[in-house]
Short mmCIF file of C-alpha atoms in Angstrom, two decimals:
data_model
loop_
_atom_site.label_atom_id
_atom_site.label_comp_id
_atom_site.label_asym_id
_atom_site.label_seq_id
_atom_site.Cartn_x
_atom_site.Cartn_y
_atom_site.Cartn_z
CA ASN N 1 23.32 -5.12 8.03
CA VAL N 2 21.40 -6.26 5.00
CA ALA N 3 17.60 -6.15 4.75
CA PHE N 4 15.46 -8.06 2.28
CA GLY N 5 12.37 -6.57 0.63
CA LEU N 6 9.71 -9.24 0.33
CA ASN N 7 6.72 -8.78 -1.98
CA ASP N 8 3.77 -11.01 -2.78
CA GLY N 9 5.01 -11.07 -6.40
CA ALA N 10 1.71 -10.39 -8.13
CA HIS N 11 0.07 -12.99 -5.91
CA ASN N 12 2.62 -15.74 -6.62
CA TYR N 13 3.51 -15.94 -2.93
CA GLY N 14 0.51 -14.89 -0.87
CA ALA N 15 1.00 -12.42 1.96
CA GLU N 16 -0.48 -14.69 4.64
CA MET N 17 1.68 -17.63 3.53
CA MET N 18 4.72 -15.35 3.44
CA ALA N 19 3.83 -14.08 6.92
CA ASP N 20 3.66 -17.65 8.25
CA ASP N 21 7.13 -18.33 6.84
CA ILE N 22 8.59 -15.08 8.19
CA LEU N 23 7.19 -15.68 11.66
CA GLN N 24 9.36 -18.79 11.92
CA TYR N 25 12.43 -16.52 12.12
CA PRO N 26 11.62 -13.75 14.65
CA GLU N 27 15.31 -13.07 15.22
CA HIS N 28 15.40 -11.56 11.69
CA LYS N 29 12.35 -9.29 11.97
CA ASP N 30 14.51 -6.18 11.32
CA ARG N 31 15.91 -7.76 8.16
CA TYR N 32 12.66 -8.88 6.47
CA TRP N 33 11.00 -5.76 5.07
CA LEU N 34 7.51 -6.22 3.69
CA ASP N 35 7.13 -4.50 0.30
CA VAL N 36 3.56 -3.60 -0.66
CA HIS N 37 2.63 -2.05 -4.00
CA HIS N 38 -0.36 0.13 -3.19
CA TYR N 39 -2.42 1.33 -6.16
CA PHE N 40 -5.99 2.52 -6.40
CA ASN N 41 -5.62 2.27 -10.18
CA TRP N 42 -6.01 -1.46 -10.79
CA PRO N 43 -7.60 -3.32 -7.88
CA ALA N 44 -11.08 -2.50 -6.70
CA MET N 45 -9.99 -0.61 -3.59
CA CYS N 46 -12.21 2.08 -2.08
CA ASN N 47 -14.65 2.04 -4.98
CA VAL N 48 -18.09 3.31 -4.05
CA PHE N 49 -20.65 0.52 -4.32
CA GLY N 50 -18.12 -1.57 -6.29
CA GLU N 51 -18.41 0.91 -9.15
CA THR N 52 -15.07 1.83 -10.76
CA SER N 53 -16.31 5.30 -11.76
CA PHE N 54 -16.44 6.53 -8.15
CA ILE N 55 -13.86 6.45 -5.38
CA ASP N 56 -14.39 7.00 -1.65
CA ILE N 57 -11.73 9.54 -0.60
CA PRO N 58 -12.28 8.98 3.16
CA CYS N 59 -11.57 5.30 2.47
CA VAL N 60 -8.32 6.27 0.72
CA CYS N 61 -7.36 8.33 3.80
CA SER N 62 -7.89 5.35 6.12
CA ALA N 63 -7.08 2.35 3.92
CA ASN N 64 -5.37 -0.36 5.98
CA ILE N 65 -5.29 1.68 9.19
CA PRO N 66 -6.18 -0.65 12.09
CA ASN N 67 -9.59 -0.30 13.71
CA THR N 68 -11.15 1.58 10.81
CA SER N 69 -13.87 0.29 8.52
CA HIS N 70 -11.22 0.05 5.77
CA GLN N 71 -8.49 -1.73 7.73
CA TYR N 72 -8.29 -4.63 5.26
CA GLU N 73 -8.80 -2.65 2.04
CA GLN N 74 -5.56 -3.71 0.32
CA ALA N 75 -5.27 -7.51 0.26
CA ALA N 76 -1.51 -8.10 0.56
CA TRP N 77 -1.15 -5.51 3.29
CA ALA N 78 -4.19 -6.98 5.07
CA GLY N 79 -2.56 -10.41 5.02
CA PHE N 80 0.43 -9.06 6.94
CA MET N 81 -1.88 -7.22 9.35
CA LYS N 82 -4.02 -10.28 10.05
CA LYS N 83 -0.90 -12.22 11.05
CA GLY N 84 0.16 -9.40 13.40
CA LEU N 85 3.48 -8.64 11.71
CA LEU N 86 3.34 -4.86 12.06
CA ASP N 87 2.18 -5.07 15.66
CA GLU N 88 5.15 -7.37 16.33
CA GLY N 89 7.64 -4.89 14.87
CA TYR N 90 8.21 -6.33 11.41
CA ARG N 91 8.85 -3.53 8.93
CA LEU N 92 6.58 -2.60 6.01
CA TYR N 93 7.11 -0.05 3.25
CA ILE N 94 5.12 0.97 0.22
CA GLY N 95 7.43 0.03 -2.65
CA GLU N 96 5.21 1.74 -5.24
CA TRP N 97 2.20 4.05 -5.15
CA SER N 98 0.63 6.59 -7.44
CA ALA N 99 -1.90 9.40 -7.57
CA GLY N 100 -3.25 7.77 -10.72
CA LEU N 101 -6.52 5.97 -10.26
CA GLN N 102 -9.02 3.90 -12.20
CA VAL N 103 -11.64 6.61 -11.81
CA ALA N 104 -9.52 9.07 -13.80
CA ARG N 105 -8.96 6.53 -16.54
CA ASN N 106 -12.70 5.96 -16.86
CA CYS N 107 -14.05 9.53 -16.55
CA ASN N 108 -11.71 11.78 -18.44
CA ASN N 109 -12.03 10.60 -21.99
CA PRO N 110 -10.44 10.95 -24.44
CA THR N 111 -7.19 11.67 -22.56
CA LYS N 112 -7.85 9.29 -19.65
CA LEU N 113 -5.50 11.46 -17.59
CA PRO N 114 -6.40 12.53 -14.07
CA ASN N 115 -7.16 16.22 -13.95
CA ALA N 116 -5.07 18.35 -11.61
CA LYS N 117 -7.66 18.31 -8.81
CA GLN N 118 -8.08 14.51 -8.93
CA ALA N 119 -4.33 13.94 -8.79
CA GLN N 120 -3.95 16.47 -5.95
CA VAL N 121 -6.73 14.93 -3.86
CA MET N 122 -5.42 11.37 -4.36
CA TRP N 123 -1.84 12.39 -3.54
CA ARG N 124 -2.87 14.20 -0.34
CA ALA N 125 -5.26 11.45 0.79
CA GLN N 126 -2.58 8.80 0.41
CA LYS N 127 0.12 10.88 2.10
CA LEU N 128 -2.26 11.40 5.04
CA SER N 129 -2.85 7.65 5.16
CA PHE N 130 0.89 6.90 5.12
CA LEU N 131 1.62 9.43 7.87
CA SER N 132 -1.21 7.90 9.91
CA GLN N 133 0.32 4.45 9.35
CA TYR N 134 3.69 5.67 10.58
CA LEU N 135 2.12 7.09 13.73
CA GLU N 136 -0.07 4.01 14.29
CA TYR N 137 2.96 1.70 14.40
CA LYS N 138 5.46 4.10 16.02
CA GLY N 139 7.25 2.32 18.85
CA ASN N 140 6.55 -1.21 17.58
CA ALA N 141 9.87 -1.80 15.80
CA ALA N 142 13.41 -1.96 17.18
CA ASN N 143 14.71 1.10 19.03
CA GLY N 144 11.20 2.57 19.30
CA GLU N 145 10.90 3.10 15.56
CA SER N 146 7.71 2.63 13.55
CA SER N 147 6.96 -0.65 11.81
CA PHE N 148 5.89 1.52 8.86
CA LEU N 149 9.14 2.49 7.11
CA GLY N 150 7.83 4.82 4.41
CA GLU N 151 6.91 4.89 0.76
CA PHE N 152 8.24 5.41 -2.76
CA TYR N 153 6.16 7.43 -5.22
CA TRP N 154 5.98 5.69 -8.60
CA ALA N 155 4.13 7.91 -11.08
CA GLY N 156 1.62 10.71 -11.47
CA ARG N 157 -0.53 8.51 -13.61
CA MET N 158 -0.61 4.90 -14.62
CA GLY N 159 -0.98 3.47 -18.08
CA HIS N 160 -2.10 -0.01 -19.00
CA ASP N 161 0.29 -2.97 -19.11
CA TRP N 162 3.20 -0.64 -18.22
CA ASN N 163 2.48 1.54 -21.24
CA PRO N 164 2.12 5.14 -20.03
CA ASP N 165 0.04 6.08 -23.07
#
């Protein structure tokens, strides 16, 4: 069997529009895998008071987990949730994520690198969130599996415009 990873393509094909299209073919729900790139580095996710110098770690731990105050924190993922795809057994995976974060880029001049504690806390918070996602959707997909497939770690830190410096 072949599966297809579908991504919102930097917002070129919105998640809710993609979800509407996918829902027309329920017989292929095990073949359409939703690919979300989940970074706290660029978008304003979990920032305290909208300020990019502070991040809310409890928010990171519960980002996009249903029935939490942060269930729609990441827009593309939220689009799939709002359409009920994960509840219906469609599969989602995190195609890229990182412990890098905007806060580290702003606070740690001149290096703009996350310090060891920041990277450790962000890595652990996100891993907790992903494990919670797996458990939340366990039993929704075919053969009792979780709709949440897993994740792929991208980098310890993120540069700007794909430049790691």
